[in-house]
Coordinates of C-alpha atoms in Angstrom, one line a residue:
Chain V
X406 CA 22.3 -34.2 -10.7
X407 CA 19.1 -33.0 -12.2
X408 CA 18.0 -29.5 -11.4
X409 CA 14.6 -27.9 -11.5
X410 CA 14.4 -24.1 -11.6
X411 CA 11.2 -22.2 -10.9
X412 CA 10.6 -18.8 -12.7
X413 CA 7.9 -16.2 -12.4
X414 CA 6.8 -13.6 -14.9
X415 CA 6.5 -10.2 -13.1
X416 CA 6.4 -6.5 -13.8
X417 CA 9.9 -5.5 -14.9
X418 CA 12.0 -4.1 -12.1
X419 CA 12.5 -0.8 -13.9
X420 CA 8.8 0.0 -14.1
X421 CA 7.5 2.6 -11.7
X422 CA 4.5 0.7 -10.4
X423 CA 1.2 2.7 -10.0
X424 CA -1.7 1.8 -7.9
X425 CA -5.1 1.9 -9.6
X426 CA -7.4 4.8 -8.6
X427 CA -10.2 2.5 -7.5
X428 CA -7.9 0.6 -5.1
X429 CA -8.4 -2.8 -6.9
X430 CA -4.7 -3.4 -7.5
X431 CA -1.8 -2.0 -9.6
X432 CA -1.8 -0.9 -13.2
X433 CA -0.7 -3.9 -15.3
X434 CA -2.0 -2.9 -18.7
X435 CA 0.7 -2.2 -21.3
X436 CA 3.4 -2.6 -18.6
X437 CA 6.7 -4.3 -19.5
X438 CA 7.0 -7.8 -18.0
X439 CA 10.2 -9.8 -17.3
X440 CA 11.5 -12.7 -15.4
X441 CA 11.7 -12.0 -11.7
X442 CA 15.3 -10.9 -11.1
X443 CA 15.9 -13.3 -8.3
X444 CA 14.7 -16.2 -10.6
X445 CA 17.2 -15.0 -13.2
X446 CA 19.9 -15.6 -10.6
X447 CA 18.4 -19.0 -9.8
X448 CA 18.6 -20.0 -13.5
X449 CA 22.1 -18.7 -13.8
X450 CA 23.2 -20.8 -10.9
X451 CA 21.7 -23.9 -12.4
X452 CA 23.4 -23.2 -15.8
X453 CA 26.7 -22.7 -14.0
X454 CA 26.3 -26.1 -12.2
X455 CA 25.7 -27.7 -15.6
X456 CA 28.7 -25.9 -17.2
X457 CA 30.8 -27.2 -14.3
X458 CA 29.7 -30.7 -15.0
X459 CA 27.7 -30.9 -11.8
X460 CA 24.2 -30.8 -13.3
X461 CA 23.0 -33.2 -16.0
X462 CA 19.8 -31.5 -17.0
X463 CA 18.0 -28.3 -16.2
X464 CA 14.2 -28.1 -16.3
X465 CA 12.6 -24.6 -16.0
X466 CA 9.0 -24.4 -14.7
X467 CA 6.6 -21.5 -14.4
X468 CA 3.1 -21.1 -13.1
X469 CA 1.2 -18.4 -14.9
X470 CA -0.6 -17.3 -18.0
X471 CA 0.2 -18.3 -21.6
X472 CA 2.6 -15.4 -21.8
X473 CA 4.7 -16.9 -19.1
X474 CA 6.1 -19.0 -22.0
X475 CA 8.1 -15.9 -22.9
X476 CA 9.7 -16.1 -19.4
X477 CA 10.4 -19.8 -19.9
X478 CA 12.0 -19.0 -23.3
X479 CA 14.3 -16.6 -21.5
X480 CA 15.3 -19.4 -19.1
X481 CA 15.8 -21.8 -22.1
X482 CA 18.0 -19.1 -23.9
X483 CA 20.1 -18.8 -20.7
X484 CA 20.8 -22.6 -20.8
X485 CA 17.8 -24.6 -19.4
X486 CA 17.2 -27.7 -21.5
X487 CA 13.4 -27.8 -21.5
X488 CA 10.5 -26.2 -19.8
X489 CA 7.1 -26.8 -18.2
X490 CA 4.3 -24.3 -18.0
X491 CA 1.5 -24.8 -15.5
X492 CA -1.0 -22.7 -17.2
X493 CA -3.5 -20.5 -15.4
X494 CA -4.8 -17.0 -15.6
X495 CA -5.8 -17.0 -12.0
X496 CA -3.9 -15.3 -9.3
X497 CA -1.9 -18.1 -7.6
X498 CA -0.6 -17.7 -4.1
X499 CA 2.7 -19.0 -2.9
X500 CA 1.1 -22.0 -1.0
X501 CA -0.7 -23.1 -4.2
X502 CA 2.5 -22.5 -6.3
X503 CA 4.4 -24.7 -3.9
X504 CA 1.7 -27.4 -4.2
X505 CA 1.9 -27.3 -8.0
X506 CA 5.7 -27.4 -8.0
X507 CA 5.5 -30.4 -5.6
X508 CA 3.5 -32.3 -8.3
X509 CA 6.1 -31.3 -10.9
X510 CA 8.9 -32.5 -8.6
X511 CA 7.1 -35.8 -8.2
X512 CA 7.1 -36.3 -12.0
X513 CA 10.6 -35.0 -12.7
X514 CA 12.4 -36.3 -9.6
X515 CA 15.1 -33.6 -9.5
X516 CA 17.9 -33.6 -6.9
X517 CA 17.9 -29.9 -6.5
X518 CA 15.3 -27.2 -7.0
X519 CA 16.5 -23.6 -7.2
X520 CA 14.1 -20.6 -6.9
X521 CA 14.4 -16.9 -6.4
X522 CA 14.2 -15.9 -2.8
X523 CA 11.2 -13.7 -3.5
X524 CA 9.1 -12.3 -6.4
X525 CA 9.3 -8.6 -6.7
X526 CA 5.6 -8.2 -7.3
X527 CA 4.0 -9.8 -4.2
X528 CA 7.2 -9.7 -2.1
X529 CA 6.0 -12.8 -0.2
X530 CA 9.3 -14.7 0.2
X531 CA 7.5 -18.0 0.8
X532 CA 7.4 -20.4 -2.2
X533 CA 10.9 -22.1 -1.7
X534 CA 10.4 -22.7 2.0
X535 CA 6.9 -24.0 1.4
X536 CA 8.0 -26.4 -1.3
X537 CA 10.8 -27.7 1.0
X538 CA 8.2 -28.2 3.7
X539 CA 5.7 -30.0 1.5
X540 CA 8.5 -32.3 0.1
X541 CA 10.1 -32.8 3.6
X542 CA 13.4 -31.6 2.0
X543 CA 16.2 -29.5 3.5
X544 CA 16.4 -25.8 2.6
X545 CA 19.1 -23.3 2.1
X546 CA 17.3 -19.9 1.6
X547 CA 18.9 -16.5 0.8
X548 CA 21.9 -18.3 -0.7
X549 CA 25.0 -16.3 -1.7
X550 CA 27.2 -19.3 -2.5
X551 CA 26.4 -23.0 -3.4
X552 CA 29.0 -25.8 -3.5
X553 CA 28.2 -29.3 -4.4
X554 CA 29.5 -32.4 -2.7
X555 CA 28.7 -36.1 -2.5
X556 CA 25.0 -36.4 -1.8
X557 CA 25.0 -32.9 -0.2
X558 CA 25.3 -29.2 -0.8
X559 CA 27.1 -26.6 1.1
X560 CA 25.2 -23.3 1.1
X561 CA 26.3 -20.0 2.4
X562 CA 23.3 -17.9 3.4
X563 CA 22.8 -14.2 4.0
X564 CA 21.5 -13.8 7.5
X565 CA 21.1 -10.7 9.8
X566 CA 24.5 -9.6 10.8
X567 CA 26.6 -11.7 8.4
X568 CA 26.7 -15.1 6.7
X569 CA 25.8 -18.6 7.8
X570 CA 27.0 -21.7 6.2
X571 CA 24.9 -24.9 6.3
X572 CA 25.3 -28.4 4.8
X573 CA 22.1 -29.7 3.1
X574 CA 21.2 -33.3 2.5
X575 CA 20.1 -33.9 -1.1
X576 CA 17.5 -33.6 -2.5
X577 CA 17.3 -30.0 -1.4
X578 CA 15.7 -26.6 -2.0
X579 CA 17.9 -23.5 -2.5
X580 CA 16.6 -19.9 -2.9
X581 CA 18.8 -17.3 -4.6
X582 CA 19.8 -14.0 -3.0
X583 CA 21.1 -11.0 -4.9
X584 CA 24.8 -11.8 -4.6
X585 CA 24.8 -15.5 -5.6
X586 CA 25.9 -14.6 -9.1
X587 CA 25.4 -12.1 -11.9
X588 CA 23.1 -13.6 -14.5
X589 CA 24.2 -13.6 -18.1
X590 CA 22.5 -12.0 -21.0
X591 CA 21.4 -14.7 -23.5
X592 CA 23.3 -14.6 -26.8
X593 CA 21.4 -14.3 -30.1
X594 CA 22.3 -17.8 -31.2
X595 CA 21.1 -19.2 -27.8
X596 CA 17.9 -17.2 -28.1
X597 CA 17.3 -18.8 -31.6
X598 CA 18.2 -22.2 -30.2
X599 CA 15.7 -21.7 -27.3
X600 CA 12.9 -21.4 -29.8
X601 CA 13.3 -25.1 -30.6
X602 CA 13.5 -26.3 -27.1
X603 CA 10.3 -28.0 -25.8
X604 CA 7.8 -26.4 -23.5
X605 CA 5.3 -28.8 -22.0
X606 CA 2.0 -27.4 -20.8
X607 CA -0.4 -28.6 -18.1
X608 CA -3.0 -27.0 -15.9
X609 CA -3.6 -26.9 -12.1
X610 CA -6.5 -29.4 -12.7
X611 CA -4.1 -31.8 -14.4
X612 CA -1.9 -31.5 -11.3
X613 CA -5.0 -32.1 -9.0
X614 CA -4.2 -29.0 -7.0
X615 CA -6.8 -26.6 -5.6
X616 CA -5.4 -23.1 -6.2
X617 CA -8.3 -21.1 -4.7
X618 CA -6.8 -18.2 -2.8
X619 CA -6.8 -18.2 1.0
X620 CA -6.2 -14.5 1.3
X621 CA -8.7 -11.8 0.1
X622 CA -7.2 -8.5 -0.9
X623 CA -9.7 -5.9 0.4
X624 CA -7.9 -2.9 -1.2
X625 CA -4.6 -1.8 -2.6
X626 CA -3.3 1.7 -1.8
X627 CA -0.3 3.9 -2.6
X628 CA 2.0 4.3 0.4
X629 CA 1.6 7.4 2.5
X630 CA 3.9 10.0 1.1
X631 CA 6.4 11.8 3.3
X632 CA 6.3 15.5 2.6
X633 CA 9.6 16.9 1.5
X634 CA 11.2 19.2 4.0
X635 CA 13.5 22.1 3.7
X636 CA 16.9 22.6 2.2
X637 CA 19.4 24.1 4.6
X638 CA 22.4 26.4 3.9
X639 CA 25.0 25.1 6.2
X640 CA 26.1 22.3 8.6
X641 CA 25.6 24.7 11.5
X642 CA 22.0 25.3 10.5
X643 CA 21.5 21.5 10.2
X644 CA 22.9 20.8 13.7
X645 CA 20.7 23.6 15.1
X646 CA 17.6 22.2 13.5
X647 CA 18.3 18.7 14.6
X648 CA 18.8 19.9 18.2
X649 CA 16.0 22.3 18.6
X650 CA 13.3 21.7 15.9
X651 CA 13.6 17.9 15.5
X652 CA 15.0 17.2 19.0
X653 CA 16.9 14.1 17.8
X654 CA 20.4 15.1 19.0
Chain T
X1087 CA -7.8 -18.1 21.3
X1088 CA -4.1 -17.7 21.9
X1089 CA -1.2 -16.4 19.9
X1090 CA 2.3 -18.0 19.8
X1091 CA 5.2 -15.7 19.0
X1092 CA 8.6 -17.0 18.0
X1093 CA 11.3 -15.1 19.9
X1094 CA 14.2 -13.7 17.9
X1095 CA 17.6 -14.0 19.6
X1096 CA 21.3 -14.7 18.8
X1097 CA 21.8 -17.4 21.4
X1098 CA 22.9 -14.8 24.0
X1099 CA 20.5 -11.9 24.0
X1100 CA 16.8 -11.4 23.2
X1101 CA 16.5 -9.2 20.1
X1102 CA 14.4 -6.1 20.2
X1103 CA 12.5 -7.5 17.2
X1104 CA 10.7 -9.7 19.7
X1105 CA 9.3 -6.7 21.6
X1106 CA 8.3 -5.1 18.4
X1107 CA 6.5 -8.2 17.2
X1108 CA 4.8 -8.4 20.6
X1109 CA 3.3 -5.0 19.9
X1110 CA 1.8 -6.4 16.7
X1111 CA 0.6 -9.6 18.4
X1112 CA -1.2 -7.5 21.0
X1113 CA -3.4 -6.1 18.2
X1114 CA -4.8 -9.6 17.6
X1115 CA -6.5 -9.2 21.1
X1116 CA -5.6 -12.7 22.4
X1117 CA -3.1 -13.7 25.1
X1118 CA 0.4 -14.1 23.8
X1119 CA 2.8 -16.9 24.5
X1120 CA 6.4 -16.4 23.5
X1121 CA 8.5 -19.4 22.4
X1122 CA 12.2 -19.3 23.0
X1123 CA 13.9 -22.1 21.1
X1124 CA 17.7 -22.6 21.4
X1125 CA 20.5 -24.2 23.4
X1126 CA 21.2 -22.8 26.8
X1127 CA 18.6 -20.1 26.5
X1128 CA 17.3 -19.8 30.1
X1129 CA 18.5 -16.1 30.4
X1130 CA 16.8 -15.2 27.1
X1131 CA 13.6 -16.8 28.3
X1132 CA 13.8 -14.9 31.5
X1133 CA 14.2 -11.6 29.5
X1134 CA 11.2 -12.5 27.4
X1135 CA 9.1 -13.2 30.5
X1136 CA 9.6 -9.5 31.6
X1137 CA 8.2 -8.0 28.4
X1138 CA 4.8 -6.4 28.8
X1139 CA 1.9 -8.4 27.5
X1140 CA 3.4 -11.8 27.7
X1141 CA 1.1 -14.4 29.3
X1142 CA 3.6 -17.3 29.2
X1143 CA 7.0 -18.1 28.0
X1144 CA 7.7 -21.5 26.5
X1145 CA 11.3 -22.7 26.4
X1146 CA 12.5 -25.4 24.0
X1147 CA 16.1 -25.9 25.2
X1148 CA 17.8 -28.4 22.8
X1149 CA 21.0 -28.6 20.8
X1150 CA 18.8 -29.0 17.6
X1151 CA 17.7 -25.4 17.9
X1152 CA 21.1 -23.9 18.6
X1153 CA 21.4 -22.3 15.2
X1154 CA 17.7 -21.7 14.4
X1155 CA 17.8 -24.1 11.5
X1156 CA 14.4 -24.0 9.7
X1157 CA 13.8 -27.7 9.5
X1158 CA 13.9 -28.6 13.3
X1159 CA 12.4 -25.2 14.3
X1160 CA 9.4 -25.6 12.0
X1161 CA 8.8 -29.1 13.3
X1162 CA 8.7 -27.6 16.8
X1163 CA 6.3 -24.9 15.9
X1164 CA 4.0 -27.4 14.1
X1165 CA 4.0 -29.6 17.2
X1166 CA 2.8 -26.7 19.3
X1167 CA 0.4 -25.3 16.7
X1168 CA -2.8 -27.2 17.8
X1169 CA -3.0 -25.0 20.9
X1170 CA -2.8 -21.7 19.0
X1171 CA -4.9 -19.7 16.5
X1172 CA -2.1 -17.5 15.3
X1173 CA 1.7 -18.0 15.0
X1174 CA 3.8 -14.9 14.6
X1175 CA 7.5 -14.1 14.0
X1176 CA 9.5 -11.0 13.1
X1177 CA 10.4 -10.7 9.4
X1178 CA 14.1 -11.4 10.2
X1179 CA 16.3 -13.8 8.2
X1180 CA 15.2 -16.5 10.7
X1181 CA 11.5 -15.6 10.7
X1182 CA 11.4 -15.5 6.9
X1183 CA 13.2 -18.9 6.7
X1184 CA 11.1 -20.7 9.3
X1185 CA 7.5 -19.4 9.1
X1186 CA 6.6 -20.3 5.5
X1187 CA 7.7 -23.8 6.3
X1188 CA 5.4 -23.8 9.2
X1189 CA 2.6 -22.4 7.2
X1190 CA 2.9 -25.0 4.4
X1191 CA 3.0 -27.8 7.0
X1192 CA -0.3 -26.4 8.5
X1193 CA -1.8 -25.8 5.0
X1194 CA -2.0 -22.1 5.7
X1195 CA -1.2 -19.2 3.4
X1196 CA 1.3 -17.0 5.3
X1197 CA 0.8 -13.2 5.5
X1198 CA 4.3 -11.8 5.1
X1199 CA 5.9 -8.6 6.4
X1200 CA 2.8 -7.1 8.1
X1201 CA 3.0 -3.4 8.9
X1202 CA -0.4 -2.8 10.5
X1203 CA -3.1 -5.0 12.1
X1204 CA -6.7 -4.0 12.6
X1205 CA -8.7 -6.9 14.1
X1206 CA -8.7 -9.5 11.4
X1207 CA -7.2 -7.3 8.6
X1208 CA -3.6 -6.9 7.8
X1209 CA -1.6 -4.4 5.8
X1210 CA 1.5 -5.5 3.9
X1211 CA 3.7 -3.8 1.4
X1212 CA 4.1 -5.2 -2.1
X1213 CA 6.0 -4.1 -5.2
X1214 CA 8.9 -2.9 -3.2
X1215 CA 6.7 -0.7 -1.0
X1216 CA 4.9 1.0 -3.9
X1217 CA 1.6 -0.6 -3.1
X1218 CA 0.1 -1.4 0.3
X1219 CA -2.4 -4.3 0.3
X1220 CA -5.0 -4.8 3.0
X1221 CA -5.7 -8.5 3.3
X1222 CA -7.8 -10.9 5.3
X1223 CA -7.4 -14.6 5.6
X1224 CA -9.9 -17.5 5.3
X1225 CA -7.5 -20.0 6.8
X1226 CA -8.4 -21.6 10.2
X1227 CA -5.1 -20.4 11.6
X1228 CA -2.9 -17.4 11.0
X1229 CA 0.8 -17.5 10.2
X1230 CA 2.2 -14.0 10.1
X1231 CA 5.6 -12.4 9.8
X1232 CA 5.9 -8.9 11.1
X1233 CA 8.0 -6.0 9.9
X1234 CA 9.4 -4.8 13.2
X1235 CA 10.2 -1.3 12.1
X1236 CA 6.5 -0.6 11.7
X1237 CA 5.7 -1.3 15.4
X1238 CA 7.0 0.3 18.6
X1239 CA 8.6 -2.2 21.0
X1240 CA 6.5 -3.0 24.1
X1241 CA 7.9 -2.0 27.4
X1242 CA 9.1 -4.3 30.2
X1243 CA 9.0 -4.8 33.9
X1244 CA 5.3 -4.5 34.7
X1245 CA 5.2 -8.2 35.6
X1246 CA 7.0 -11.4 35.0
X1247 CA 5.3 -14.2 33.1
X1248 CA 5.6 -17.8 34.0
X1249 CA 8.3 -19.8 32.1
X1250 CA 7.5 -23.4 31.1
X1251 CA 9.7 -25.9 29.4
X1252 CA 8.3 -27.7 26.3
X1253 CA 9.6 -30.9 24.8
X1254 CA 11.7 -30.8 21.6
X1255 CA 10.0 -32.1 18.5
X1256 CA 12.0 -34.7 16.5
X1257 CA 14.8 -33.2 14.4
X1258 CA 14.5 -34.4 10.8
X1259 CA 18.3 -33.9 10.5
X1260 CA 18.1 -32.6 6.9
X1261 CA 20.7 -29.9 7.3
X1262 CA 23.7 -29.3 9.5
X1263 CA 25.2 -26.0 10.7
X1264 CA 28.8 -25.5 9.6
X1265 CA 29.8 -22.0 10.6
X1266 CA 28.7 -18.4 11.0
X1267 CA 30.7 -15.3 10.1
X1268 CA 29.1 -12.4 11.9
X1269 CA 30.4 -8.8 12.0
X1270 CA 31.9 -7.8 15.3
X1271 CA 29.0 -5.8 16.8
X1272 CA 30.7 -2.7 18.1
X1273 CA 27.9 -0.6 16.7
X1274 CA 24.2 -0.7 17.4
X1275 CA 22.2 -3.1 15.3
X1276 CA 20.8 -1.5 12.2
X1277 CA 17.1 -2.4 12.6
X1278 CA 16.9 -1.2 16.2
X1279 CA 19.4 1.7 16.2
X1280 CA 18.1 5.2 17.3
X1281 CA 20.4 6.8 14.7
X1282 CA 21.5 5.4 11.3
X1283 CA 24.2 6.9 9.1
X1284 CA 24.1 5.5 5.5
X1285 CA 26.5 6.0 2.6
X1286 CA 25.9 5.7 -1.1
X1287 CA 27.8 5.3 -4.3
X1288 CA 28.9 8.9 -4.3
X1289 CA 31.5 8.0 -1.7
X1290 CA 33.4 6.4 -4.6
X1291 CA 35.5 3.8 -2.7
X1292 CA 35.5 1.5 0.3
X1293 CA 38.3 3.6 1.8
X1294 CA 36.3 6.8 1.5
X1295 CA 33.2 5.0 2.9
X1296 CA 35.2 4.0 5.9
X1297 CA 36.9 7.3 6.3
X1298 CA 33.8 9.5 6.1
X1299 CA 30.8 7.4 7.3
X1300 CA 32.3 5.4 10.2
X1301 CA 33.7 8.2 12.3
X1302 CA 30.5 10.2 12.0
X1303 CA 28.4 7.1 12.9
X1304 CA 30.7 6.4 15.9
X1305 CA 30.5 10.0 17.1
X1306 CA 26.7 9.8 17.0
X1307 CA 26.6 6.2 18.5
X1308 CA 24.8 5.3 15.3
X1309 CA 24.5 2.1 13.2
X1310 CA 25.9 2.2 9.7
X1311 CA 23.9 1.5 6.6
X1312 CA 24.5 1.6 2.8
X1313 CA 22.6 1.9 -0.4
X1314 CA 22.4 -1.1 -2.7
X1315 CA 24.6 0.7 -5.2
X1316 CA 27.3 1.1 -2.5
X1317 CA 27.0 -2.5 -1.5
X1318 CA 27.1 -3.7 -5.1
X1319 CA 30.2 -1.6 -5.7
X1320 CA 31.9 -3.3 -2.7
X1321 CA 32.1 -0.2 -0.5
X1322 CA 30.1 -1.8 2.4
X1323 CA 29.2 -5.4 3.4
X1324 CA 25.9 -7.0 2.2
X1325 CA 24.2 -6.9 5.6
X1326 CA 24.6 -3.1 5.8
X1327 CA 22.2 -2.7 2.9
X1328 CA 19.1 -0.7 3.7
X1329 CA 16.1 -1.0 1.4
X1330 CA 13.4 -3.4 0.2
X1331 CA 15.9 -6.2 -0.6
X1332 CA 18.0 -5.3 2.5
X1333 CA 17.0 -4.1 5.9
X1334 CA 14.0 -2.0 6.8
X1335 CA 14.9 0.7 9.4
X1336 CA 12.9 3.2 11.4
X1337 CA 15.4 5.2 13.5
X1338 CA 14.7 8.6 15.1
X1339 CA 17.3 10.1 12.8
X1340 CA 18.4 8.7 9.4
X1341 CA 21.3 10.4 7.6
X1342 CA 21.6 9.6 3.9
X1343 CA 25.0 10.7 2.6
X1344 CA 25.6 10.5 -1.2
X1345 CA 22.5 8.5 -1.7
X1346 CA 20.3 9.5 -4.6
X1347 CA 17.1 7.8 -3.2
X1348 CA 16.1 5.0 -5.5
X1349 CA 12.6 3.6 -4.7
X1350 CA 14.2 0.4 -3.5
X1351 CA 16.1 2.4 -0.8
X1352 CA 13.4 4.8 0.1
X1353 CA 11.0 1.9 0.8
X1354 CA 13.4 0.8 3.6
X1355 CA 13.7 4.2 5.4
X1356 CA 10.3 5.8 5.1
X1357 CA 9.3 4.9 8.7
X1358 CA 12.2 7.0 10.0
X1359 CA 11.2 9.9 12.2
X1360 CA 13.6 12.5 10.8
X1361 CA 15.5 12.0 7.5
X1362 CA 18.6 14.1 6.6
X1363 CA 19.9 14.0 3.0
X1364 CA 23.3 15.2 2.0
X1365 CA 23.9 15.2 -1.8
X1366 CA 25.6 17.3 -4.3
X1367 CA 22.8 16.8 -6.8
X1368 CA 19.9 19.1 -5.8
X1369 CA 17.5 17.2 -8.1
X1370 CA 18.2 13.9 -6.3
X1371 CA 14.9 12.2 -5.4
X1372 CA 16.1 11.7 -1.8
X1373 CA 15.3 15.4 -1.2
X1374 CA 11.6 14.8 -1.9
X1375 CA 11.3 12.9 1.4
X1376 CA 14.1 14.3 3.5
X1377 CA 13.0 16.6 6.3
X1378 CA 16.3 18.4 6.1
X1379 CA 18.5 18.6 3.0
X1380 CA 22.0 19.9 2.5
X1381 CA 23.1 20.3 -1.1
X1382 CA 26.9 20.1 -1.3
X1383 CA 30.0 18.0 -1.4
X1384 CA 29.8 15.1 1.1
X1385 CA 33.6 15.0 1.2
X1386 CA 33.7 18.3 3.0
X1387 CA 30.3 18.3 4.7
X1388 CA 30.6 14.9 6.5
X1389 CA 33.9 15.8 8.3
X1390 CA 32.6 19.2 9.2
X1391 CA 29.4 17.7 10.6
X1392 CA 31.4 15.2 12.6
X1393 CA 33.7 17.9 14.0
X1394 CA 30.9 20.3 15.0
X1395 CA 28.7 17.7 16.7

């Protein structure tokens, strides 16, 4: 089974994101960037499939600027075999990313594509589902467990109120939720080896995909802040306040 | 100009998320049709028809929709789409799974997790709630998911909308439902509960979580939530997680016990009316947004609170 994994370069999850004063977006200058955490889980799952003898080859793909090669190197250091960068400095929306990935799928013919369930920058949670739709493939999104079978996958999904298990016909799309696995840290020898692994580059034009955005962001603001309240001295005072002042009991 | 809203239900009951999404749909200013898709869902359709602001209920009663699988459900929505200018669903696990599939099939860029609508502009949180974007779409149709906690549910009973059966669209049979393991729902559902009691890592163990949080929640008739740290540590099940990567809640009263207040968690509770924080660390960030704070030991405060209520 050949596996394709999609990864995105995003603001590191430890960075306290600040909105620009002029409302044009968030501060991205000199901010630490990393692989989207959900994509790390996706890569880890692919590597585990390979280690278990279920996957034959892992191809990592990213859509983004030249610097996204760093993210691809991380995927290669974790265990992907080779990588493809669809290079663009433009902001690419999930629909366009899905279209670009579709062209990569057409060339690479994987049996399974694993993606993170959402990117922690735009929080859209769309790309995997959209790719599945464009390919006419089955989807198992928000996966917490993946088991392989003959021509199919069994995927346990995190749904409201518990877990749902579905069987997917291959080829299929899986998106990784938080508890699918714990991604490894790449070892130094693997990081060195990753430097020699190939990264192919192409552009959206090469793919024949129009990536013009459909949404216009009119402004970006910081969320309304809740004012801090008061600190109380005792449980009795709390109950009193909740009953009289707040009226919620 | 009509809006189609995908109803959220569990096969037995209509979810309150539907009434909340209806409030969002009303802001588009067009008549709203509600689609109830499932197997044996006549009573759910009937419940939907009583919600205020519904012009018509469409029922697709077919075994293919019994488990809300995205592949057949998106095919159904796409088959109905030519009659509509906007397709909406709540940002539930189902909505998030189905709607992007619909959007891609219609060649539309979805607007996810909307928290406010003003005519043709939409507000949505990004960066775990640290930035709110105001966006507008150039697509000929809108596909939108709605964060229910940001909208008050519409009322019901003013009138009863007509209910009409629609034909099932072909099922591509790409996936098959195997099983579902859902928690026994003896407590109110987290996203619609009036009171939520949440525990954090400070509880220290699954046993202590159950011993301290559950009795207090049950006394208050509250839903139970947990911080991501508590879930990761195994004190509480995954679907109790409140926060940007878990559930967004907006109760009248939110009690955070032993939760420090990571941005990720705060993003999920900031629409609550009253927030109470109980934590032994008086510097904990949760106190910056709590209306009422108690600095002290949760192991003595929680039982005392339960007993005195």
